Coordinates of C-alpha atoms in Angstrom, one line a residue:
X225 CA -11.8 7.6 20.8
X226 CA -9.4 5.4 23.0
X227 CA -12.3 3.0 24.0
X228 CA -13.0 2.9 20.2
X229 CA -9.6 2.0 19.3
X230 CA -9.2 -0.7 21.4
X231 CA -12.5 -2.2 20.9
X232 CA -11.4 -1.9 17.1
X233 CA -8.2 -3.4 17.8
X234 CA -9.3 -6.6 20.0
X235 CA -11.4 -7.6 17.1
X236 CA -8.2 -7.2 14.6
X237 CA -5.7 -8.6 15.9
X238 CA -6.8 -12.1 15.7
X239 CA -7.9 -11.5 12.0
X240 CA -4.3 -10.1 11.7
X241 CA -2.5 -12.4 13.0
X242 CA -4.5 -15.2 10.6
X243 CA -3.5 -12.7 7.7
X244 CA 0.2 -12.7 9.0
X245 CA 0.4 -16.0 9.5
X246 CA -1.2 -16.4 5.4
X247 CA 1.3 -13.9 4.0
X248 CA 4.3 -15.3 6.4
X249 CA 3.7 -18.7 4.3
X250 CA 4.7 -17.1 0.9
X251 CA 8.0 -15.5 2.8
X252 CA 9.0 -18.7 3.7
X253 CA 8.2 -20.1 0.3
X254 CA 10.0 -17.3 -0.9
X255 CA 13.2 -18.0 1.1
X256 CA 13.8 -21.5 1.1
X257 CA 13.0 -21.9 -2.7
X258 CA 15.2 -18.5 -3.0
X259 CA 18.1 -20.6 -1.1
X260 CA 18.0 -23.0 -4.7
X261 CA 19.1 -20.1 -6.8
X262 CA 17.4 -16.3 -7.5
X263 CA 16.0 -17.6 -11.1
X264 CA 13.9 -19.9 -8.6
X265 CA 12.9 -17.1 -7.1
X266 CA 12.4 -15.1 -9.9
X267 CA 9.4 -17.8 -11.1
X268 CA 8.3 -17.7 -7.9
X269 CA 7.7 -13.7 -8.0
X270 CA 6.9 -14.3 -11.9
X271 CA 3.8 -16.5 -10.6
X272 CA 2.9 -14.5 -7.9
X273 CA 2.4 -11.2 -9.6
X274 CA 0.5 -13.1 -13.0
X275 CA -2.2 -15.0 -9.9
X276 CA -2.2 -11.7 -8.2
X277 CA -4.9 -9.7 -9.3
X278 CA -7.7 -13.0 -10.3
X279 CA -6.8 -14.2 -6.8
X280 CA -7.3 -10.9 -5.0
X281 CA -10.8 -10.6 -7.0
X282 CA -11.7 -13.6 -6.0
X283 CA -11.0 -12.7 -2.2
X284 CA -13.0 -9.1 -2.4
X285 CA -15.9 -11.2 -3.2
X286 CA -15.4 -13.2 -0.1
X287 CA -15.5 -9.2 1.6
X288 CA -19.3 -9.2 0.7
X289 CA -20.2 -11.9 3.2
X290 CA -18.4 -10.3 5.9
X291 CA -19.8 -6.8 5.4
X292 CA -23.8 -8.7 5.0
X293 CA -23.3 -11.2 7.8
X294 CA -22.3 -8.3 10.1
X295 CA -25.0 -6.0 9.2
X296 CA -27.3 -8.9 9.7
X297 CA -26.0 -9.7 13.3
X298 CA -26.1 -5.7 13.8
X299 CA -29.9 -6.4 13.3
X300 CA -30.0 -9.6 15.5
X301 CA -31.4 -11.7 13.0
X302 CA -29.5 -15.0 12.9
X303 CA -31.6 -16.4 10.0
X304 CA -31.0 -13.5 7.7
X305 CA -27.0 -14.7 9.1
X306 CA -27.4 -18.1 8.0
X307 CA -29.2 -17.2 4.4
X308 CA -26.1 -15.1 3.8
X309 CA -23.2 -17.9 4.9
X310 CA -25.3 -20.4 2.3
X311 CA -25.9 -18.1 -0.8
X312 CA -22.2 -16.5 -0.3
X313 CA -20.9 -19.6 -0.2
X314 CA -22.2 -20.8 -3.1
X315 CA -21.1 -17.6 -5.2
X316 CA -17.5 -17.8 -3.6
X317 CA -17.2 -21.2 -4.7
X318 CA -18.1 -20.5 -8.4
X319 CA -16.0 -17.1 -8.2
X320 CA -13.0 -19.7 -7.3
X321 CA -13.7 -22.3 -9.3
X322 CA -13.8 -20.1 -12.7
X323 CA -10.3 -18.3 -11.5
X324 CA -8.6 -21.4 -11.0
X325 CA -9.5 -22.9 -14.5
X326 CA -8.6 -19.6 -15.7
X327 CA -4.8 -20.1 -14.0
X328 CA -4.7 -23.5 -14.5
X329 CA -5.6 -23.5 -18.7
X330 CA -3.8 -19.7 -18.8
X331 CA -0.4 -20.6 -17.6
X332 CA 1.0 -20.6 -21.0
X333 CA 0.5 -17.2 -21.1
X334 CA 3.8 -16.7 -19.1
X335 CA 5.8 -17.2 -22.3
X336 CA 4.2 -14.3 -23.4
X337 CA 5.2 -11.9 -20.7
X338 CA 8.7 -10.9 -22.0
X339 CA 10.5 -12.2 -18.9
X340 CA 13.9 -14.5 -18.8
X341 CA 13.4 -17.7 -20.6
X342 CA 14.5 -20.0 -17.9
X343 CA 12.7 -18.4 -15.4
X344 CA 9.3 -19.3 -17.4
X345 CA 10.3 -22.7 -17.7
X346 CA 10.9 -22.7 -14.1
X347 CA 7.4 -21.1 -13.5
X348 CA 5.1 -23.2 -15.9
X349 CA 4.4 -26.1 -13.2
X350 CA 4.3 -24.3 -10.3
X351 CA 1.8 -21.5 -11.6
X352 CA -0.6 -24.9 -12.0
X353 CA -0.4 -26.0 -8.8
X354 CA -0.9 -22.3 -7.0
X355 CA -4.0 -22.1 -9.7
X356 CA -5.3 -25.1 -8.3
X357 CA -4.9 -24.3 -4.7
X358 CA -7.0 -21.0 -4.9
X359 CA -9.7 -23.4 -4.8
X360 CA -9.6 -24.3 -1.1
X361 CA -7.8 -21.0 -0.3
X362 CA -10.7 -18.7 -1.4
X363 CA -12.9 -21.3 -0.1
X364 CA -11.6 -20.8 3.5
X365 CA -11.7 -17.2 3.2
X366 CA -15.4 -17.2 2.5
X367 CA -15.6 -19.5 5.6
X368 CA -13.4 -17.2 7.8
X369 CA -15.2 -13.9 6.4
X370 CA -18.2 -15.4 7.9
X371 CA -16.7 -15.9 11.6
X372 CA -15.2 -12.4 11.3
X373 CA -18.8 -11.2 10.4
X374 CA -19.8 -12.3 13.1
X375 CA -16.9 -11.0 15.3
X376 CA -15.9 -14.6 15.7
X377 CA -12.1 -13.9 14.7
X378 CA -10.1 -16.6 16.6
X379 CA -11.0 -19.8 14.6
X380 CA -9.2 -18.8 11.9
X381 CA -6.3 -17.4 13.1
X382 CA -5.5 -20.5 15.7
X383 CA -6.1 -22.4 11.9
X384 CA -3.9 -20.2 9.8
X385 CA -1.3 -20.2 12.4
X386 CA -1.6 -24.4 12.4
X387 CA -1.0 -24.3 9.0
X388 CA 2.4 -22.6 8.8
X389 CA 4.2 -25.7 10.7
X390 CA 2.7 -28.1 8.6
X391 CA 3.7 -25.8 5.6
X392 CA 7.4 -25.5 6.5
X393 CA 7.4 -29.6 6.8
X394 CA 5.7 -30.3 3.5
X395 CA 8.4 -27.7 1.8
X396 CA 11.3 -29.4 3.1
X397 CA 10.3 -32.3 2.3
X398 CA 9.2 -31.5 -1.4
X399 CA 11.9 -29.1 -2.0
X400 CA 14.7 -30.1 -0.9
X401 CA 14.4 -34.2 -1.4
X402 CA 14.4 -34.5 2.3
X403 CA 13.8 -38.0 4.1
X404 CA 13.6 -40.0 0.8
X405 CA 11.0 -37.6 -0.5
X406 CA 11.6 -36.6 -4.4
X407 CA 13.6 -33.0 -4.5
X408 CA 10.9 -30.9 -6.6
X409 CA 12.3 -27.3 -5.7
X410 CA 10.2 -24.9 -7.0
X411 CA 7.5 -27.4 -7.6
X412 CA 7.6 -28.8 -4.2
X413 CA 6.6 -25.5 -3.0
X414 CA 3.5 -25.9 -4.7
X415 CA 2.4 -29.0 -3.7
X416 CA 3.0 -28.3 -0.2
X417 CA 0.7 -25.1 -0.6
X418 CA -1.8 -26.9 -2.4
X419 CA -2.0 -29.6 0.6
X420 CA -2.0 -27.4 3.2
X421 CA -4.7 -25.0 2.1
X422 CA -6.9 -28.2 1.6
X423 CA -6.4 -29.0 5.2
X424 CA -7.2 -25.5 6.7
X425 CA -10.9 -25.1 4.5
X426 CA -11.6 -28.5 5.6
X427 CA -10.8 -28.2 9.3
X428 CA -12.6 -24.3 9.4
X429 CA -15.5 -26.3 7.4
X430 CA -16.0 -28.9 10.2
X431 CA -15.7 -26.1 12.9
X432 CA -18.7 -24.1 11.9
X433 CA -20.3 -27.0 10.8
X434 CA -20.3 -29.0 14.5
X435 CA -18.7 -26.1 16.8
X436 CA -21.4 -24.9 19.6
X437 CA -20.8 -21.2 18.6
X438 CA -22.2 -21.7 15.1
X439 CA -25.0 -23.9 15.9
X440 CA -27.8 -21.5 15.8
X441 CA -27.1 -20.6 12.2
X442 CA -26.7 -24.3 11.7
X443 CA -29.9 -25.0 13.3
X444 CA -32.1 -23.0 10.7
X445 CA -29.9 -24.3 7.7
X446 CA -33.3 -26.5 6.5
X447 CA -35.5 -23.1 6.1
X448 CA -32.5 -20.5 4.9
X449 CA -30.1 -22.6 2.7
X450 CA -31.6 -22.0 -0.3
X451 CA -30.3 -19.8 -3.5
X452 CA -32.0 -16.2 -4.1
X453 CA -31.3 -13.8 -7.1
X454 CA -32.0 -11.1 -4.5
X455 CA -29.1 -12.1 -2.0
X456 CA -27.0 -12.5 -4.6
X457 CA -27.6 -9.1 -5.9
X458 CA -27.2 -7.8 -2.6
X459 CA -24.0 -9.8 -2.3
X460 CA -22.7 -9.1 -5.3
X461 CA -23.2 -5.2 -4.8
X462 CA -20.3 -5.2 -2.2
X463 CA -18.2 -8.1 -3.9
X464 CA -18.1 -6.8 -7.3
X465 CA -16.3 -3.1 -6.8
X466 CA -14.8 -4.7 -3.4
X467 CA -13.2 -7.1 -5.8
X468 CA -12.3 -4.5 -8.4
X469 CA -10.8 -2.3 -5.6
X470 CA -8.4 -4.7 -4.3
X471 CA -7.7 -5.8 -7.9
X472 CA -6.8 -2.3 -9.2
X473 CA -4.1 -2.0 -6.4
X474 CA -2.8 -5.9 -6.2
X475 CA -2.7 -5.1 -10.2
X476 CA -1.3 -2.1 -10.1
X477 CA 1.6 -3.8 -7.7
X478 CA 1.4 -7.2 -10.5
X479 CA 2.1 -5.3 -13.5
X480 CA 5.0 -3.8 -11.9
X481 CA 6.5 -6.7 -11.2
X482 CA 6.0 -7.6 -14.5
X483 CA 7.4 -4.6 -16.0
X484 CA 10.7 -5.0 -13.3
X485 CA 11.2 -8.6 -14.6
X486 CA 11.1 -7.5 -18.2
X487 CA 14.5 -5.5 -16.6
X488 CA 16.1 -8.7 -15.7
X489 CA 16.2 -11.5 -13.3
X490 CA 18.3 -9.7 -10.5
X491 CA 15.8 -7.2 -10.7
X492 CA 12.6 -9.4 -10.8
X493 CA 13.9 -10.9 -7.5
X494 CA 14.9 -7.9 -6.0
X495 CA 11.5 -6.1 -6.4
X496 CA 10.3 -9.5 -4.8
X497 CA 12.1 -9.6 -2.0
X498 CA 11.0 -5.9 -1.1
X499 CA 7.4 -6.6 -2.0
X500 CA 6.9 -9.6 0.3
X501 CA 8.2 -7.8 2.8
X502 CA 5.8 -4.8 2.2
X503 CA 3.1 -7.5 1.6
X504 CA 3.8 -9.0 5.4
X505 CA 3.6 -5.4 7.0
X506 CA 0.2 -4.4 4.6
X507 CA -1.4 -7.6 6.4
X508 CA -1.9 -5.5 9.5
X509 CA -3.0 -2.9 7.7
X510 CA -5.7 -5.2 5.8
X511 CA -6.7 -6.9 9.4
X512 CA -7.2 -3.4 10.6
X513 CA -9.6 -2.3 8.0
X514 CA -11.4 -5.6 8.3
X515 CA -12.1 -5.0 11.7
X516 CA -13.2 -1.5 11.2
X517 CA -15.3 -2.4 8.0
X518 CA -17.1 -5.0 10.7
X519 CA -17.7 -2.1 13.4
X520 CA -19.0 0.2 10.8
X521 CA -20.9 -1.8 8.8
X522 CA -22.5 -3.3 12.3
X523 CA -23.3 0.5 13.5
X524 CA -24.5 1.2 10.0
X525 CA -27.3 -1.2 10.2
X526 CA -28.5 0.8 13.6
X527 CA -27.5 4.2 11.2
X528 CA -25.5 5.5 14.4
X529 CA -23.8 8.0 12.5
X530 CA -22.0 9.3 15.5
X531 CA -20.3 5.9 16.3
X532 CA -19.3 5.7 12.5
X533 CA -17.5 8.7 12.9
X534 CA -15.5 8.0 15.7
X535 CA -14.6 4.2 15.0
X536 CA -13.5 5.5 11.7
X537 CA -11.4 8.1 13.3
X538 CA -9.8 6.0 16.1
X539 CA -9.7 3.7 13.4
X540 CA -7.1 5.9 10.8
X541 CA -4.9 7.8 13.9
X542 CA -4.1 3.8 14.5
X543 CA -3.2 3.3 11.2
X544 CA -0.9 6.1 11.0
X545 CA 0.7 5.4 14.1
X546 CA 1.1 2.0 12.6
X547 CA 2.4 2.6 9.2
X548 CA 5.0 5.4 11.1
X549 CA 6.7 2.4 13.2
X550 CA 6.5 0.5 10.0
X551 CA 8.5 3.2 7.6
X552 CA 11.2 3.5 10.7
X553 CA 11.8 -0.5 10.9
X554 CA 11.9 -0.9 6.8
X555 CA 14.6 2.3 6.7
X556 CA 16.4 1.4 9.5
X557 CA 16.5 -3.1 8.5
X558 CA 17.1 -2.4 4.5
X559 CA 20.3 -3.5 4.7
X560 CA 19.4 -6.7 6.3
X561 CA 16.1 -8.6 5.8
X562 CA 17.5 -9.4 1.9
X563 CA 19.9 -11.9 3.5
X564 CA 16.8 -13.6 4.3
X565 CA 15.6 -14.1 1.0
X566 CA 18.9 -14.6 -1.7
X567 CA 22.8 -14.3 -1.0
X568 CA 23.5 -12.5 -4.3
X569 CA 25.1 -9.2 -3.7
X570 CA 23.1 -7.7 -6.8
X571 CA 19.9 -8.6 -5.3
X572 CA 20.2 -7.7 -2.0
X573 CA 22.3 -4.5 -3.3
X574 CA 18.7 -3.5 -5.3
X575 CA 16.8 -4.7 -2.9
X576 CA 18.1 -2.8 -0.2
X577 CA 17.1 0.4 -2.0
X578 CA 13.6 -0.5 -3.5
X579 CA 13.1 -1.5 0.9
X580 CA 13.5 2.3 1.5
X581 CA 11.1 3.1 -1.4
X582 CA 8.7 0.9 0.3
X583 CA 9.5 2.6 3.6
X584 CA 8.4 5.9 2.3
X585 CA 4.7 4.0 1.4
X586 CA 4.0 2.7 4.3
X587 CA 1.6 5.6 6.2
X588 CA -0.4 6.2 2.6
X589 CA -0.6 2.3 2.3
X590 CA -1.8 1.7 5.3
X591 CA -4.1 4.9 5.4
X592 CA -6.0 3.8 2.2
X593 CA -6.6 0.5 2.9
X594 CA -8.3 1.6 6.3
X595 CA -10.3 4.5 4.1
X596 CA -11.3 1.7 1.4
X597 CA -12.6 -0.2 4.3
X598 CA -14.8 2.2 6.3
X599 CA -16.5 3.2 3.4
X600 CA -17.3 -0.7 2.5
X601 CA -18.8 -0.6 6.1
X602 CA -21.0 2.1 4.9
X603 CA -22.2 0.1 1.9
X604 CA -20.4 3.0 -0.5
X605 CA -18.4 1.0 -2.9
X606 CA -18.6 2.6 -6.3
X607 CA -17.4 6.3 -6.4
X608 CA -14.6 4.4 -4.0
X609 CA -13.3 2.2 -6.6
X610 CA -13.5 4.7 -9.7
X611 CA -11.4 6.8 -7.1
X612 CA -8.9 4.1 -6.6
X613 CA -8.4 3.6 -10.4
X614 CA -7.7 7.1 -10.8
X615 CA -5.4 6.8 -8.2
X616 CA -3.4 3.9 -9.7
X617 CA -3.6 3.5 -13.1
X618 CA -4.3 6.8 -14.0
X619 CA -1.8 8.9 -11.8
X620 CA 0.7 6.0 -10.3
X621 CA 1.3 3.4 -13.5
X622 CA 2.0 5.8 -15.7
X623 CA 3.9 7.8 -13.6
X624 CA 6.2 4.4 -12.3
X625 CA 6.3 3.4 -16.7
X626 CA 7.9 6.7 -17.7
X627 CA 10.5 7.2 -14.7
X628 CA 11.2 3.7 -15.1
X629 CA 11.9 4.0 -18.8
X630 CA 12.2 7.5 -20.3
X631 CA 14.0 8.7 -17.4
X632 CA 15.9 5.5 -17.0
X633 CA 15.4 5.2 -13.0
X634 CA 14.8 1.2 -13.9
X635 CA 13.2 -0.4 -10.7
X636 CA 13.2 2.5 -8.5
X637 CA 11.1 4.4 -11.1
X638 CA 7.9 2.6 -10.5
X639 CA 8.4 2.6 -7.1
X640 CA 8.1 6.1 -7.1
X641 CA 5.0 6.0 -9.5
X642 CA 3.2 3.2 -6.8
X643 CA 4.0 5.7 -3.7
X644 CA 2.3 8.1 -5.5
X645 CA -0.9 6.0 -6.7
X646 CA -1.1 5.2 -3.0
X647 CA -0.7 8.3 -1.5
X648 CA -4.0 9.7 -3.7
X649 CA -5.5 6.4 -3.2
X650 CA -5.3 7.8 0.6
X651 CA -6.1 11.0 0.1
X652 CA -9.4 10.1 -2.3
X653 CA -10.9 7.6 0.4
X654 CA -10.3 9.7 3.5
X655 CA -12.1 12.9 2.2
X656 CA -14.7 10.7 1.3
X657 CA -15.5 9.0 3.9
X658 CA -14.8 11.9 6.3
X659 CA -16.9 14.1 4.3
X660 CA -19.8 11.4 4.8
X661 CA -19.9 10.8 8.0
X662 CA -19.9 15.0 8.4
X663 CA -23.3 15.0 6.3
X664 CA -25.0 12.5 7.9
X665 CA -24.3 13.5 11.5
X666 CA -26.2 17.1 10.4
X667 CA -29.3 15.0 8.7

């Protein structure tokens, strides 16, 4: 179990740093476009929640190559490796291309979403620019879900963490008007986001392109880069309910966003302010199933059942340690990490209390996302995601809509409904996958 856990954890904590280092970018986004005004951050969270659940789709079908890479390399076959990188690619890059347009051509649709006015107005060009920039950003994901396949998980982090810099410099420049550059706000943020997402797929691109690590998939690129229905069925038998699983959570977390903002502005930015910082904790969380996905899914290919068991079990006793030091920092910083994000008392007033909310959450947040993972290693996708539908739209939304509303609780009301969706989500994918790994081992 302990040799488990840290072998577990040396391959995630690159991949979650890279994923901190992604999310840490919207914080700052967040904060210095929040230090215009709270409407500006208001569109901000506006955008974020309506991109949410197309952009999350998009990145659980960059999940399949991961999971068939790795039970490729499980199998030492570096051609099979290669054949996967090309055709998932390909699919990725059509999966990002059609959400984009979607985004891009859709934004209007924010006028329709009952929220404040000026906020929408404030929205409009930014949502544009973030549709656009999913382009490059899913297109790096499929890139770096290939390197973590193959247990390969520093390139991208040492990228992602390059990118935040040049991030920071493009915001201040395009936000604020700095150094003769035209003061955009809001706007600004995009553009920097766009541009530095454009960098990062490029520069991961050339990597595994030219760098000596890759070179043997490289070599065979004449005989394996070539489209095939089968591999895309194959790859589209993880992406699809991998896609629809992180979609019916990131949706579930959207829409009530969306029903908060139809509350008000103050509440809208409060909700974001806890959110993102729930978001930035979840990352570790996410890098952590990732990791234990790759394990699995690379002991699955061998069908050692035994070792499936126990790096899923060292796997979920580090996620609960985890998601306990998480709940204790988040209770005990409430009060503080709003003055971060906005200086007005109402906000940060709301905001500390929906922080304890997201407190509570942290162990079944972390829990499920580790259970939705192992199971992906063992190639069981679709009980997983009816189970996770159940778990949020059929127990937690509803829940969240009528304490929110009939009982008047406001804000804090679907917080309550998404700490119970999550906590079933956890309990749902732990049985499972507990429960397989029991039957197998007695075959």
């Amino acid at each position: 179990m302990k040799e488990e856990a840290s072998q577990t954890l040396k391959l995630a904590i690159p991949i979650i740093i890279g994923e901190l280092a992604q999310m840490a970018l919207h914080l700052i986004d967040s904060a210095m476009v929040g230090a215009i005004s709270y409407k500006q951050l208001a569109a901000a969270a506006l955008v974020i929640n309506a991109m949410n659940i197309p952009f999350v789709i998009g990145i659980g079908m960059t999940i399949s190559v991961s999971q068939m890479v790795s039970m490729a390399n499980g199998r030492n076959d570096p051609k099979m490796v290669s054949h996967y990188l090309f055709n998932g690619f390909c699919l990725c890059a059509l999966t990002a291309l059609a959400i984009s347009l979607t985004l891009v051509f859709g934004k209007d649709l924010l006028h329709h979403l009952g929220q404040d006015p000026e906020v929408v107005t404030l929205a409009i060009p930014f949502m544009q620019l973030m549709g656009l920039s999913i382009i490059p950003m899913l297109l790096f994901m499929t890139l770096k879900q290939f390197a973590d396949g193959l247990e390969h998980t520093r390139t991208a982090m040492f990228l992602s963490l390059a990118g935040m810099p040049v991030n920071i410099l493009l915001n201040w420049l395009l936000i604020y008007g700095n150094w003769g550059f035209p003061r955009l706000e809001l706007e600004g943020a995009g553009w920097a986001t766009l541009i530095t997402r454009s960098g990062m797929f490029l520069a991961l691109a050339v990597v595994i392109l030219k760098h000596k690590t890759f070179q043997k998939y490289m070599a065979v690129r004449s005989t394996q880069w070539y489209l095939n229905a089968k591999t895309w069925r194959e790859l589209l038998h993880i992406g699809v309910p991998s896609s629809l699983q992180i979609g019916m959570e990131a949706g579930a977390f959207a829409i009530s966003g969306i029903i908060i903002g139809t509350l008000g502005a103050v509440s809208q930015a409060a909700h974001q302010i806890a959110l993102s910082s729930a978001s930035f904790t979840f990352m570790v969380s996410m890098g952590l199933a990732q990791a234990g996905s790759i394990r699995v899914s690379n002991a699955f290919a061998r069908a050692n059942w035994a070792k499936i068991f126990v790096i899923g079990k060292s796997t979920v006793l580090t996620a609960l340690i985890y998601g306990t030091f998480c709940a204790i920092t988040f209770a005990a910083f409430r009060n503080i990490l709003p003055n971060a994000f906005n200086k007005n008392n109402d906000v940060i007033q709301l905001a500390a209390l929906l922080l304890l909310f997201a407190a509570v959450f942290q162990i079944s947040d972390s829990t499920q996302a580790i259970g939705a993972g192992l199971l992906r290693g063992i190639k069981d996708v679709k009980t997983p995601t009816v189970l996770i539908g159940i778990a949020y739209w059929v127990i937690g939304i509803p829940v969240g809509y009528v304490l929110a509303f009939r009982f008047g609780m406001g804000a804090s009301g679907m917080w309550l409904g998404l700490i119970l969706g999550l906590t079933m989500a956890s309990i749902f994918l732990l049985t499972r996958f507990f429960k397989m790994t029991k039957r197998n081992r007695t075959v």
